[in-house]
Short mmCIF file of C-alpha atoms in Angstrom, two decimals:
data_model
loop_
_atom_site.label_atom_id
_atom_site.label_comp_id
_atom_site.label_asym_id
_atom_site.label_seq_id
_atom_site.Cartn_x
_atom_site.Cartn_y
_atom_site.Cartn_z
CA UNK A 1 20.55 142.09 103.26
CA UNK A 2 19.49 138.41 103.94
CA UNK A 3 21.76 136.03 101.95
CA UNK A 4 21.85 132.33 101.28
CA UNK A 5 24.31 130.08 100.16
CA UNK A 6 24.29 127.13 97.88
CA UNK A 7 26.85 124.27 97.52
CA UNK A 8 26.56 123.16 94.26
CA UNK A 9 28.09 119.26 94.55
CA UNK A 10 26.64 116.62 92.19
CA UNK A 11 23.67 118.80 91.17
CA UNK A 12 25.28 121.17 88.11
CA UNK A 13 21.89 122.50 86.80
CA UNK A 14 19.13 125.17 86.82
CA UNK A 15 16.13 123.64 86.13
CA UNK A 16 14.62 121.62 88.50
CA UNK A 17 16.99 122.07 91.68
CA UNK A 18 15.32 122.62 94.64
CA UNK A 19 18.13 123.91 96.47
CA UNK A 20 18.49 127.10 94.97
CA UNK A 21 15.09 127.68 94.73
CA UNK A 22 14.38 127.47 97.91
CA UNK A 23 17.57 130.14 98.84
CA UNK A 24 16.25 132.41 96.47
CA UNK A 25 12.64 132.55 97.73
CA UNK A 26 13.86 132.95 101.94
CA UNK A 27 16.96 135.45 100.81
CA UNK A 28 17.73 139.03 98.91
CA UNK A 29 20.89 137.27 97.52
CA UNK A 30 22.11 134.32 96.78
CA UNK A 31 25.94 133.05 96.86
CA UNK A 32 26.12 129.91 93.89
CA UNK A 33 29.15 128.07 94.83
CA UNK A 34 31.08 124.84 94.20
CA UNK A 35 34.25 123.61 95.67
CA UNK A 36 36.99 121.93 93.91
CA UNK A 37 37.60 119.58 96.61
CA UNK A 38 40.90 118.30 97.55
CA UNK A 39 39.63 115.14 99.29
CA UNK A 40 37.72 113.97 95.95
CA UNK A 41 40.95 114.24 94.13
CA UNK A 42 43.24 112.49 96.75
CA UNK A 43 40.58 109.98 96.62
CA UNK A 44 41.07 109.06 92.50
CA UNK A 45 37.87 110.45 91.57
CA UNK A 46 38.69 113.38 89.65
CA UNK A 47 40.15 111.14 86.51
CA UNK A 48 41.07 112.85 83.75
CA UNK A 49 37.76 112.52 81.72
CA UNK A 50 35.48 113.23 84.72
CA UNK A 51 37.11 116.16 84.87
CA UNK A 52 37.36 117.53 81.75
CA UNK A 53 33.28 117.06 81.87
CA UNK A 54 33.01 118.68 85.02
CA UNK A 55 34.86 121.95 83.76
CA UNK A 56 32.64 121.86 81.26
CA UNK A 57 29.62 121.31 83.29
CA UNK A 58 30.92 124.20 85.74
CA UNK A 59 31.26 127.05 82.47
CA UNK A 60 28.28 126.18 81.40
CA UNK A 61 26.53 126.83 84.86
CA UNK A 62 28.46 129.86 85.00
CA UNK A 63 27.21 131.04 81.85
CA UNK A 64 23.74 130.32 82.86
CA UNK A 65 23.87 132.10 85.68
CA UNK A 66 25.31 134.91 83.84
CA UNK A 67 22.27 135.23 82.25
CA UNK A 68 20.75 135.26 84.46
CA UNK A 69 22.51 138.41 86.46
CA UNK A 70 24.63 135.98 88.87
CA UNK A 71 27.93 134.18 88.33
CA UNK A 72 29.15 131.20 90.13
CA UNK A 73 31.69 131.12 92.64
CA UNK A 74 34.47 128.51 92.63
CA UNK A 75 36.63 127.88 95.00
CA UNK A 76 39.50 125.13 96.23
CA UNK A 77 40.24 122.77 99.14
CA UNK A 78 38.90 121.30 102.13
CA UNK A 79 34.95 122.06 101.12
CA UNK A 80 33.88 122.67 104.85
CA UNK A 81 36.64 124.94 105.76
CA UNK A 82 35.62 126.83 101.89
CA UNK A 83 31.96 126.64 102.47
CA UNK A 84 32.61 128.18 106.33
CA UNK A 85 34.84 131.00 104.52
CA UNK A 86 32.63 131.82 102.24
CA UNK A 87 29.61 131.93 104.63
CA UNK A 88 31.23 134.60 106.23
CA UNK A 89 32.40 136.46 103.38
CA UNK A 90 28.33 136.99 102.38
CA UNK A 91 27.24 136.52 106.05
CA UNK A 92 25.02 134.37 104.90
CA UNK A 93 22.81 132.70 107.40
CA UNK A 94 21.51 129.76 105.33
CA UNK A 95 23.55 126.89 103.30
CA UNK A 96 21.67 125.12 101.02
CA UNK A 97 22.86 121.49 99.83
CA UNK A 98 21.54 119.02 98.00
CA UNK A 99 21.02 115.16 98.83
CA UNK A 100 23.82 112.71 99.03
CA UNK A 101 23.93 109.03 99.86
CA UNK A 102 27.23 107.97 100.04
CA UNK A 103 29.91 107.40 102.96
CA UNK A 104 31.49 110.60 101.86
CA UNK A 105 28.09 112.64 101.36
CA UNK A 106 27.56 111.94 104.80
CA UNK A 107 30.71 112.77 106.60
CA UNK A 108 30.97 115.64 104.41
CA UNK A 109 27.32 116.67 105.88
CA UNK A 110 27.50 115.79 108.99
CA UNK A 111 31.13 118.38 109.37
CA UNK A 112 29.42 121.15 106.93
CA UNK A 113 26.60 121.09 109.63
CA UNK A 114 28.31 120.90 112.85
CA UNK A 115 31.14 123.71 111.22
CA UNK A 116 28.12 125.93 110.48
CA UNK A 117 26.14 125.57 113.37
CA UNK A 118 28.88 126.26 115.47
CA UNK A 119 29.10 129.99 113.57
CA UNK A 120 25.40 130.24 114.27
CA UNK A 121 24.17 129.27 110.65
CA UNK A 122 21.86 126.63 109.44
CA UNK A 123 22.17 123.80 107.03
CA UNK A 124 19.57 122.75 104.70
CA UNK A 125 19.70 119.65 103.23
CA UNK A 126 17.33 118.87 100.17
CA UNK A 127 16.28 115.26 99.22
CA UNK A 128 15.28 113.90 95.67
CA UNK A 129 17.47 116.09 93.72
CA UNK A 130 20.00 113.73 92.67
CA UNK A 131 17.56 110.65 92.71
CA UNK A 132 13.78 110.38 92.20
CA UNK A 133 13.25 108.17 95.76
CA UNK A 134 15.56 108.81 98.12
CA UNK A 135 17.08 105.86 100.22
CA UNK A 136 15.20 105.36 102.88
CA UNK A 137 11.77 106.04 101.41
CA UNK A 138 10.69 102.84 100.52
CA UNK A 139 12.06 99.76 102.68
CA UNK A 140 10.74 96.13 103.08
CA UNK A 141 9.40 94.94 106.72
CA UNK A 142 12.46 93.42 108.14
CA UNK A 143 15.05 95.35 106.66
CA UNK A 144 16.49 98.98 106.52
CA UNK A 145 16.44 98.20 102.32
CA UNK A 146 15.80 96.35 99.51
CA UNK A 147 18.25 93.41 98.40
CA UNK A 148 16.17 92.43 95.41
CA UNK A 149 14.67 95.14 92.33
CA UNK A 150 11.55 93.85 91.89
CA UNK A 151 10.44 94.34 94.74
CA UNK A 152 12.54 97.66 95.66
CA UNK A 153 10.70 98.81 91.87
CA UNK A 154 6.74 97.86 92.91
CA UNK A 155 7.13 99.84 95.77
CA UNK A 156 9.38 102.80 93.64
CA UNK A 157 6.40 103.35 91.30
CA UNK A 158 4.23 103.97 94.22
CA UNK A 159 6.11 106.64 95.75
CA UNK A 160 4.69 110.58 95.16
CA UNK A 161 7.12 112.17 93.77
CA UNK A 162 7.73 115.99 94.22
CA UNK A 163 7.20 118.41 90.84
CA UNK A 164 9.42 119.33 89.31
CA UNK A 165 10.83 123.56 89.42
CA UNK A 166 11.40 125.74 86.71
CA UNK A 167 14.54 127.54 86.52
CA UNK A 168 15.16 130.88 87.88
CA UNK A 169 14.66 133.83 85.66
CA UNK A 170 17.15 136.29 88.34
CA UNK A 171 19.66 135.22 90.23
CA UNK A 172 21.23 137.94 92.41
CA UNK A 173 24.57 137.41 93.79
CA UNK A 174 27.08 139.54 96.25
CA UNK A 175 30.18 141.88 94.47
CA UNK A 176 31.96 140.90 97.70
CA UNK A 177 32.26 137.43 97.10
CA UNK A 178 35.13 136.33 94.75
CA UNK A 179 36.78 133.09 93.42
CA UNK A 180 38.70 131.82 91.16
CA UNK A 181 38.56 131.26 87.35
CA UNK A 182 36.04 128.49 85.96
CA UNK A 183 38.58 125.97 84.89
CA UNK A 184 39.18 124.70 81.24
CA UNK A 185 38.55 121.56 79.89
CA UNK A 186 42.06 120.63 78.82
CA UNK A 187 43.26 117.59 76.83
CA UNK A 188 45.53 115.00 76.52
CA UNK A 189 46.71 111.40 75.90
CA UNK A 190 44.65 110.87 79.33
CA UNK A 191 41.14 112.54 78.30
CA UNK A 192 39.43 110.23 75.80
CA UNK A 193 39.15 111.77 72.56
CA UNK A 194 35.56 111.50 72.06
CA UNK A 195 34.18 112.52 75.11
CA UNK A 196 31.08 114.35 74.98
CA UNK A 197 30.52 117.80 75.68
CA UNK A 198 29.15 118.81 79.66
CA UNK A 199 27.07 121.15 80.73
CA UNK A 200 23.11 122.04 81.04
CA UNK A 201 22.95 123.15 77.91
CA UNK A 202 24.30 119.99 75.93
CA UNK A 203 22.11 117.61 78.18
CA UNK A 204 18.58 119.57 77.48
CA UNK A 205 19.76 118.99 73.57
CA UNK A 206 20.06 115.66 74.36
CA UNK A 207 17.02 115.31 76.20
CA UNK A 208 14.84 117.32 73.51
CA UNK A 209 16.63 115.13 70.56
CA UNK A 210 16.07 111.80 72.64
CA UNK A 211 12.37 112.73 73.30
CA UNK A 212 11.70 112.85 70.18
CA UNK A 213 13.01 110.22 68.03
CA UNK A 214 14.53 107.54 70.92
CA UNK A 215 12.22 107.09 73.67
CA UNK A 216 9.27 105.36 72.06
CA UNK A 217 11.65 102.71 71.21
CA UNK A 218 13.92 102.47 74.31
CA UNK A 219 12.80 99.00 75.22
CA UNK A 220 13.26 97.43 71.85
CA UNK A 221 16.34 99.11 70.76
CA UNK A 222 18.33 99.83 74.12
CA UNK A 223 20.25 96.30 73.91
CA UNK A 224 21.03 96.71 70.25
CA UNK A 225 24.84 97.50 70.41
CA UNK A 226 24.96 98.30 66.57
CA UNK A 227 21.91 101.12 66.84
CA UNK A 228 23.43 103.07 69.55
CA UNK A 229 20.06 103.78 70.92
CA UNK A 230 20.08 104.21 74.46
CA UNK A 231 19.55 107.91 75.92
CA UNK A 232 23.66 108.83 76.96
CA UNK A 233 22.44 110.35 79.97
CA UNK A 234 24.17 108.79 82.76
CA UNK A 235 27.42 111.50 82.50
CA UNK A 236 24.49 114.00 82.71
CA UNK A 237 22.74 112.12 86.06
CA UNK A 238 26.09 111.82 87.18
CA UNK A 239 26.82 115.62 87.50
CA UNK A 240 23.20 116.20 87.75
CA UNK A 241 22.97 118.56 84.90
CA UNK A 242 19.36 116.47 84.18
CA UNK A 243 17.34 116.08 86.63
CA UNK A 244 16.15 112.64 87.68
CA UNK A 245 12.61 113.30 88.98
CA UNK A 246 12.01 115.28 85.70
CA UNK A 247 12.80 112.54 83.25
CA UNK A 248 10.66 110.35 85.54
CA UNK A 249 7.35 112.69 85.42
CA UNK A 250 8.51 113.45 81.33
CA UNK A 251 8.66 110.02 80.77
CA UNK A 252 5.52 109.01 82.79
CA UNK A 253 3.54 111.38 80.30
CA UNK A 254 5.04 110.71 77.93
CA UNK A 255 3.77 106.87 78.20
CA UNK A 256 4.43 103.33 76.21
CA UNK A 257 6.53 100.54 76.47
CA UNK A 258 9.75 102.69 75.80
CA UNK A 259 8.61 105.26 78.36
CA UNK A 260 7.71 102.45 80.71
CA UNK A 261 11.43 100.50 80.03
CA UNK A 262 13.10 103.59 80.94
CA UNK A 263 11.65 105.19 84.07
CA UNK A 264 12.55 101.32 85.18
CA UNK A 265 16.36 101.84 84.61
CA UNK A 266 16.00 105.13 86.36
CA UNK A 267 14.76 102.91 89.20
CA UNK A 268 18.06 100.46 88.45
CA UNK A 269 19.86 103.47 89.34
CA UNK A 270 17.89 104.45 92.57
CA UNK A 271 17.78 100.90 93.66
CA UNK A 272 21.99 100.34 93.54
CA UNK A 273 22.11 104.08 95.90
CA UNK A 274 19.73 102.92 99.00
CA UNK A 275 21.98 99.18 98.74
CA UNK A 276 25.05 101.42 98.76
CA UNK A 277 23.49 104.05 101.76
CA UNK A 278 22.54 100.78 103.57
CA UNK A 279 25.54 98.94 103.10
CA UNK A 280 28.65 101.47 102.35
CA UNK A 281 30.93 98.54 102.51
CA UNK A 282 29.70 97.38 99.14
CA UNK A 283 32.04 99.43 97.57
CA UNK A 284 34.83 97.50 98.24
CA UNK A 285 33.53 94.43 99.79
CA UNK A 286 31.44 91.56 98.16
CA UNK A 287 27.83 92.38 98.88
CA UNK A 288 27.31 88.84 99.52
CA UNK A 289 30.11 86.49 99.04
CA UNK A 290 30.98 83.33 97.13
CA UNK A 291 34.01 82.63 99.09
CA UNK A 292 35.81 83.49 95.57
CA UNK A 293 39.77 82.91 95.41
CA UNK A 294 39.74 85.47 92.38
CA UNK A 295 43.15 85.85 90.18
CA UNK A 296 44.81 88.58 91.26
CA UNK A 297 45.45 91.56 88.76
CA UNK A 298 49.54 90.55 89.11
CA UNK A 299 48.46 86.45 88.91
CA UNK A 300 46.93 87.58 85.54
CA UNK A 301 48.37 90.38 84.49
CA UNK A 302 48.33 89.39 80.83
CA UNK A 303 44.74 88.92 80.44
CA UNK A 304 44.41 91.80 82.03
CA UNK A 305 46.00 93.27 80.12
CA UNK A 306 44.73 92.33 76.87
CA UNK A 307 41.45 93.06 78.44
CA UNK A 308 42.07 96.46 78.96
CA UNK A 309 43.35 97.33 75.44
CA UNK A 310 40.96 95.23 73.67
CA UNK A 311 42.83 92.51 72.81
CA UNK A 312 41.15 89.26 74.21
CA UNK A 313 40.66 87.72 70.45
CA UNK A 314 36.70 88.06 70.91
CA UNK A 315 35.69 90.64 69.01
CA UNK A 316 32.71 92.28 70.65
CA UNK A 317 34.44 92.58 74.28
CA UNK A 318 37.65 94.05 72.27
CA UNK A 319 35.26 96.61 70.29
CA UNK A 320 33.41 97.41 73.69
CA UNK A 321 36.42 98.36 75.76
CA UNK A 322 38.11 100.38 72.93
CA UNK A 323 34.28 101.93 72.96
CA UNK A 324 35.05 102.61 76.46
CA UNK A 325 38.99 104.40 75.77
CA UNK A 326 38.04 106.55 72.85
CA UNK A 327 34.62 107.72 74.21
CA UNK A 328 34.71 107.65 78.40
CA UNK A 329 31.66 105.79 77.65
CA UNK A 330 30.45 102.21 77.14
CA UNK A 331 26.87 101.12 75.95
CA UNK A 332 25.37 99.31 78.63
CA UNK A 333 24.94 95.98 77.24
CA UNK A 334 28.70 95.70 76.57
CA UNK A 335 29.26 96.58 80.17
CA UNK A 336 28.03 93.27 80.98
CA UNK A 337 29.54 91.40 78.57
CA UNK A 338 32.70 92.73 79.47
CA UNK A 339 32.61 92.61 83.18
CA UNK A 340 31.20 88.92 82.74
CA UNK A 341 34.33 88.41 80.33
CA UNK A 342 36.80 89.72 83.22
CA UNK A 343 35.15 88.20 86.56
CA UNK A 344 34.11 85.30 85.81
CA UNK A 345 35.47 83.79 82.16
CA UNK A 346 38.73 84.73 83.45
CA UNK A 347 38.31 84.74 86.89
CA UNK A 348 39.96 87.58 88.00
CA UNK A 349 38.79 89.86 90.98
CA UNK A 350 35.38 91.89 90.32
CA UNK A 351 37.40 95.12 91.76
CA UNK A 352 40.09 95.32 88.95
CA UNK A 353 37.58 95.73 86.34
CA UNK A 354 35.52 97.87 88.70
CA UNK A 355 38.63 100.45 88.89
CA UNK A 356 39.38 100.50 85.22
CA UNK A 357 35.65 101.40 84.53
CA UNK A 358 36.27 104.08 87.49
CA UNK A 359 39.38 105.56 85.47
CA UNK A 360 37.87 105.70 82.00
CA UNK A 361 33.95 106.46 82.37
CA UNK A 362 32.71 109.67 82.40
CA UNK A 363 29.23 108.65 84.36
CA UNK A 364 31.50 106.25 86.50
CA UNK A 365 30.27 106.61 90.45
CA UNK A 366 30.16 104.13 93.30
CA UNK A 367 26.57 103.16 93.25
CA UNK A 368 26.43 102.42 89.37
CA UNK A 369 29.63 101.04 88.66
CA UNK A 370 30.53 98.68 92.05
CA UNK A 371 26.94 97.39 92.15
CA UNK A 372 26.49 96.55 88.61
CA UNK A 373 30.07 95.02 88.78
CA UNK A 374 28.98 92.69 91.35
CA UNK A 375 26.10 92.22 90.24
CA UNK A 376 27.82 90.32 86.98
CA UNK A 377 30.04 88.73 89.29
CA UNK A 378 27.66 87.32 91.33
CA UNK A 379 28.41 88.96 94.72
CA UNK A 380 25.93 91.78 94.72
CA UNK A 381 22.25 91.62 94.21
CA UNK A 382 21.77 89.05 91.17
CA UNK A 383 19.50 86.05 91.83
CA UNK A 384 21.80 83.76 89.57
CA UNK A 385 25.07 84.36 91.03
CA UNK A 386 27.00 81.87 88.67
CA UNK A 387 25.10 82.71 85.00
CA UNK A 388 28.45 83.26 82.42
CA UNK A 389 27.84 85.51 79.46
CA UNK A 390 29.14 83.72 76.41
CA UNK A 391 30.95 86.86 74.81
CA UNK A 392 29.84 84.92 71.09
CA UNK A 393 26.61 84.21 71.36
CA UNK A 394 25.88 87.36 73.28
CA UNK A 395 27.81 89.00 70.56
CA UNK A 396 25.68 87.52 67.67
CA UNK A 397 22.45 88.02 69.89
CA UNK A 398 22.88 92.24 69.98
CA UNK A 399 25.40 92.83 67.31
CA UNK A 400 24.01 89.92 64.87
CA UNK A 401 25.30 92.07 61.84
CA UNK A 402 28.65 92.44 63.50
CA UNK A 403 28.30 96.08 62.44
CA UNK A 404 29.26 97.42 66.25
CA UNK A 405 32.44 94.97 66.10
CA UNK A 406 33.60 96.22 62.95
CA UNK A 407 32.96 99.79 64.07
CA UNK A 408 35.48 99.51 66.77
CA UNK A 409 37.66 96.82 65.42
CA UNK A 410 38.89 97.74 62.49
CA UNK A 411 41.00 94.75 62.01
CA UNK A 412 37.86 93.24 61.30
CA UNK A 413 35.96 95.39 59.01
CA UNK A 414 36.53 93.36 55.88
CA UNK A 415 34.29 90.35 57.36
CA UNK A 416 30.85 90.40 56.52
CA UNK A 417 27.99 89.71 58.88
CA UNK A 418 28.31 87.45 61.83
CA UNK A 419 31.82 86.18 60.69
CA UNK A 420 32.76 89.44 62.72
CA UNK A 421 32.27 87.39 65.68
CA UNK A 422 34.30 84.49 65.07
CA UNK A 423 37.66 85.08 63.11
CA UNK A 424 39.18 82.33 64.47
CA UNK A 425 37.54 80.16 62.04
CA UNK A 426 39.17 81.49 59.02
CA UNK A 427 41.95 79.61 57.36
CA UNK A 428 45.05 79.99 59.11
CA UNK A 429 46.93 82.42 56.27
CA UNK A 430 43.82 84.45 56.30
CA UNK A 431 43.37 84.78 59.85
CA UNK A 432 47.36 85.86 60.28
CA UNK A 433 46.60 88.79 57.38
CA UNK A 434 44.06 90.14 59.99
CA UNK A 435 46.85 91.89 62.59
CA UNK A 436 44.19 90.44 65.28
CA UNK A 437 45.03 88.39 68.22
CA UNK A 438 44.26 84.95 68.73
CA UNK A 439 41.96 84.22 71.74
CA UNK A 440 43.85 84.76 74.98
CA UNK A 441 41.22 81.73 76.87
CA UNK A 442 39.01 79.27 75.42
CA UNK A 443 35.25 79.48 76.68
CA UNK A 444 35.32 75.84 77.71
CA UNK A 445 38.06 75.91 79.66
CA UNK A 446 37.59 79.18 81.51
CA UNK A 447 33.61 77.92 82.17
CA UNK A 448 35.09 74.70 83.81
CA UNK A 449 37.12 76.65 85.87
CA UNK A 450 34.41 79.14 86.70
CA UNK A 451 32.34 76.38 88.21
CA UNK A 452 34.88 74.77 89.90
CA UNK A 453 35.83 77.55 91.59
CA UNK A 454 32.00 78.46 92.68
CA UNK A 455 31.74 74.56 93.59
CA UNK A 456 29.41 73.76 90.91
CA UNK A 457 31.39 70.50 89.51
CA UNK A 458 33.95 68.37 90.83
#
C-alpha cells in the first residue's frame, strides 16, 4: 500500500489545502499529522492564548477528519526526528508540507528534507497555502523584494492565482500509526477570558456570517472602533483554518469597494512575509534605522507599565489594551494608536510593545506583528517615519461617540459623548470620583521629545 504523509504546521484546515490533496490523489493512504514542537515552545511562541486556540483548532481538525473516516495524528518533540519516526511507522514514501517563509520555516525544511532524503523519501513542499503570493513571486528590478506596498500591491493584483480545492470527502488513514491525545483547551488567569473559539468549523461561521452582512462595508466601517466591524480573521489566517487564496477569489467575486478594501489588507499581510523572507533580521532589528536611543523597558518601567494595564490616563489607548487582555485580540486601528502611544509618545523601544502584543494576541506572528510595529515606529516600511498619532484626536476621529472607550473603561461610562476622551477636563472633585488615572505624559512634552530625539528640532 502506497502511503503519504502530511505535516500539518500553520495550515489547520480541509478546504482548500493543497497539501493533502495532492497525498491523497498519488497514495492509498494518507498519515494527517502535526507535531507539538518543542523548539516553538522554547522559543515563547506557544503563549498561553495561542495555545488554547491551537488545541482547539487541532480537535476540530480531528473531528473533521473523523468524518471523514481518518483521524489525525499528534505527536511531540523535535518535529524532524517525529516526522522521520512516523515516516517509517506508515513507510510512507512521500511528506507533504505546506509553504513557510520564515527563518524557522526554512531551517525546519531544509533538515525535514535532508532527514528524509537520507531514508530514501521525498519532500514536497506546497506554495500559496498560507499566503495568496508567495515571496518571491513578484519582485521589483533591482531588488530580491518590495520595500514599499504600493508598488509590492500593483504587481500582487496581477499575479494568477491558483483555485482554490474542495475538501476531501474520504480520508483513509493507517491502524498502525498512533499518537497521542488531541490536547484540551485549558484555562486560566493566563488565557484571556474572551478568546474566541478555534477551529475550521468556527472560522467558515465566521466567514459565511461576515459575507453576508460585513463585507460590503469593510472599507467604510473597518476603522470604526465603536462598530466592531472588521472580519476577526487574522487568528484564523494565523493557524490557517481559512484559507487566504479563497477569501481572495470570494472576495474578488464578490466585488465593491468593501470587497476591493479587503483583498488589499490581505495583500498588507502578504507584503510584511516576502520583507520578512527577504530580510529575517527584521524581526529583531530595525528594518531601517533612525539611529533611535529608545527608553529602555527598565528606564521606563512605569509607563510601561501603565501601558500594559491600561492605565496611561487616555482613554482610548487604556480601553484598547484592556481590549487586547480580555479578548487575545485588538481591533486594528487601536493597534496603531497604541503602538504609536508606546514608541514614539513615550519613546520607549518598538520591541517591548512588539513582545507584549506577542504574549497576548491570538493572531500574533512575526510578519504581522514586528512589521506593523515598525512600521508605527518608523523603522520598517512607512514613508513618514516620524508622523505621531495623537491618541485624542485619533480617539474622537474613530470612536467620536466615545462608545468603544466606555465599553472597555468602565470608569468612564457615566460621560456622555466625546467627553469620554478627555476626563481630565472635569472639575477636579469630579475627576477624583472617577477611580481613573491622571495622564502619565503630556502630548506636548512627549512630541518635543519625539522630535528631538529623531533630530527634527533643536
Amino acid at each position: 500500500m502506497h502511503v503519504s504523509l502530511v505535516l500539518f504546521t500553520s495550515d489547520l484546515r480541509l478546504y482548500d489545502h493543497p497539501p493533502l490533496r495532492a497525498a491523497l490523489a498519488s497514495a492509498d493512504a494518507v498519515v494527517p499529522l502535526f507535531v507539538r514542537d518543542r523548539a516553538v515552545e522554547a522559543a515563547g511562541f506557544a503563549t498561553p492564548n495561542r495555545t488554547a486556540f491551537l488545541a482547539d483548532c487541532l480537535a476540530d481538525l480531528d473531528a473533521a477528519l473523523r468524518d471523514r473516516g481518518g483521524r489525525l495524528v499528534v505527536r511531540s518533540g523535535d518535529v524532524v526526528r517525529e516526522v522521520c519516526r512516523v515516516a517509517a511507522e506508515a513507510d510512507a514514501r512521500e511528506v507533504h508540507l505546506a509553504d513557510g517563509y520564515g527563518r524557522y520555516a526554512a531551517y525546519r525544511e531544509e533538515r525535514l528534507r535532508a532527514a528524509l532524503e537520507a531514508e530514501g523519501r521525498r519532500l514536497v513542499v506546497h506554495d500559496a497555502v498560507t499566503v495568496a503570493v508567495p515571496p518571491g513571486e513578484v519582485t521589483p528590478t533591482a531588488s530580491d523584494h518590495f520595500a514599499v506596498f504600493t508598488p509590492y500591491h500593483r504587481k500582487w493584483e496581477r499575479v494568477p492565482l491558483r483555485p482554490a480545492v474542495g475538501a476531501p470527502r474520504r480520508v483513509r488513514v493507517p491502524d498502525a500509526v498512533g499518537g497521542e491525545d488531541i490536547p484540551g483547551r485549558g484555562t486560566g488567569a493566563d488565557v484571556s477570558p474572551g478568546l474566541p473559539a478555534g477551529g475550521e468549523r468556527a472560522a467558515r461561521a465566521r466567514l459565511t456570517a461576515y459575507w453576508r452582512g460585513g463585507l460590503a462595508a469593510y472599507g467604510d466601517t473597518r476603522d470604526d472602533l465603536a462598530a466592531d466591524a472588521t472580519s476577526r480573521f487574522s487568528a484564523h489566517l494565523h493557524f490557517g483554518t481559512l484559507s487566504p487564496v479563497e477569501l481572495v477569489h470570494r472576495a474578488r467575486r464578490h466585488g465593491g469597494p468593501g470587497a476591493e478594501a479587503f483583498v488589499r489588507q490581505l495583500a498588507w499581510r502578504d507584503f510584511h512575509r516576502q520583507v520578512l523572507a527577504a530580510r529575517p533580521a527584521a524581526a529583531r532589528a530595525d528594518y531601517r534605522t533612525q539611529h533611535d536611543h529608545w527608553r529602555t523597558e527598565r528606564a521606563a518601567a512605569d509607563d510601561v507599565d501603565a501601558w500594559r494595564a491600561g492605565r496611561t490616563g487616555y482613554p482610548v489607548v487604556d480601553a484598547a489594551m484592556r481590549q487586547l487582555r480580555h479578548e487575545g485580540w485588538m481591533h486594528n486601528r487601536a493597534r496603531l494608536l497604541t503602538a504609536s502611544f508606546l514608541a514614539k509618545t513615550l519613546y520607549v523601544d518598538w520591541r517591548v510593545g512588539a513582545a507584549h502584543f506577542l504574549r497576548w494576541l491570538v493572531d500574533g506572528d512575526l510578519a504581522n506583528n514586528q512589521l506593523n510595529w515598525q512600521w508605527v515606529a518608523g523603522t520598517g516600511t512607512d514613508s513618514r517615519p516620524n508622523r505621531v498619532l495623537n491618541p485624542v484626536t485619533q480617539g474622537k476621529k474613530y470612536d467620536p461617540d466615545g462608545t468603544y472607550v466606555r465599553r472597555w473603561v468602565p470608569e468612564l461610562a457615566g460621560l456622555a459623548g466625546p467627553a469620554a476622551h478627555e476626563p481630565w477636563r472635569l472639575p477636579a472633585r469630579d475627576r477624583a470620583a472617577l477611580g481613573y488615572p491622571d495622564r502619565i505624559v503630556d502630548l506636548a512634552e512627549a512630541l518635543d521629545r519625539f522630535r528631538r530625539a529623531r533630530g527634527k528640532q533643536p
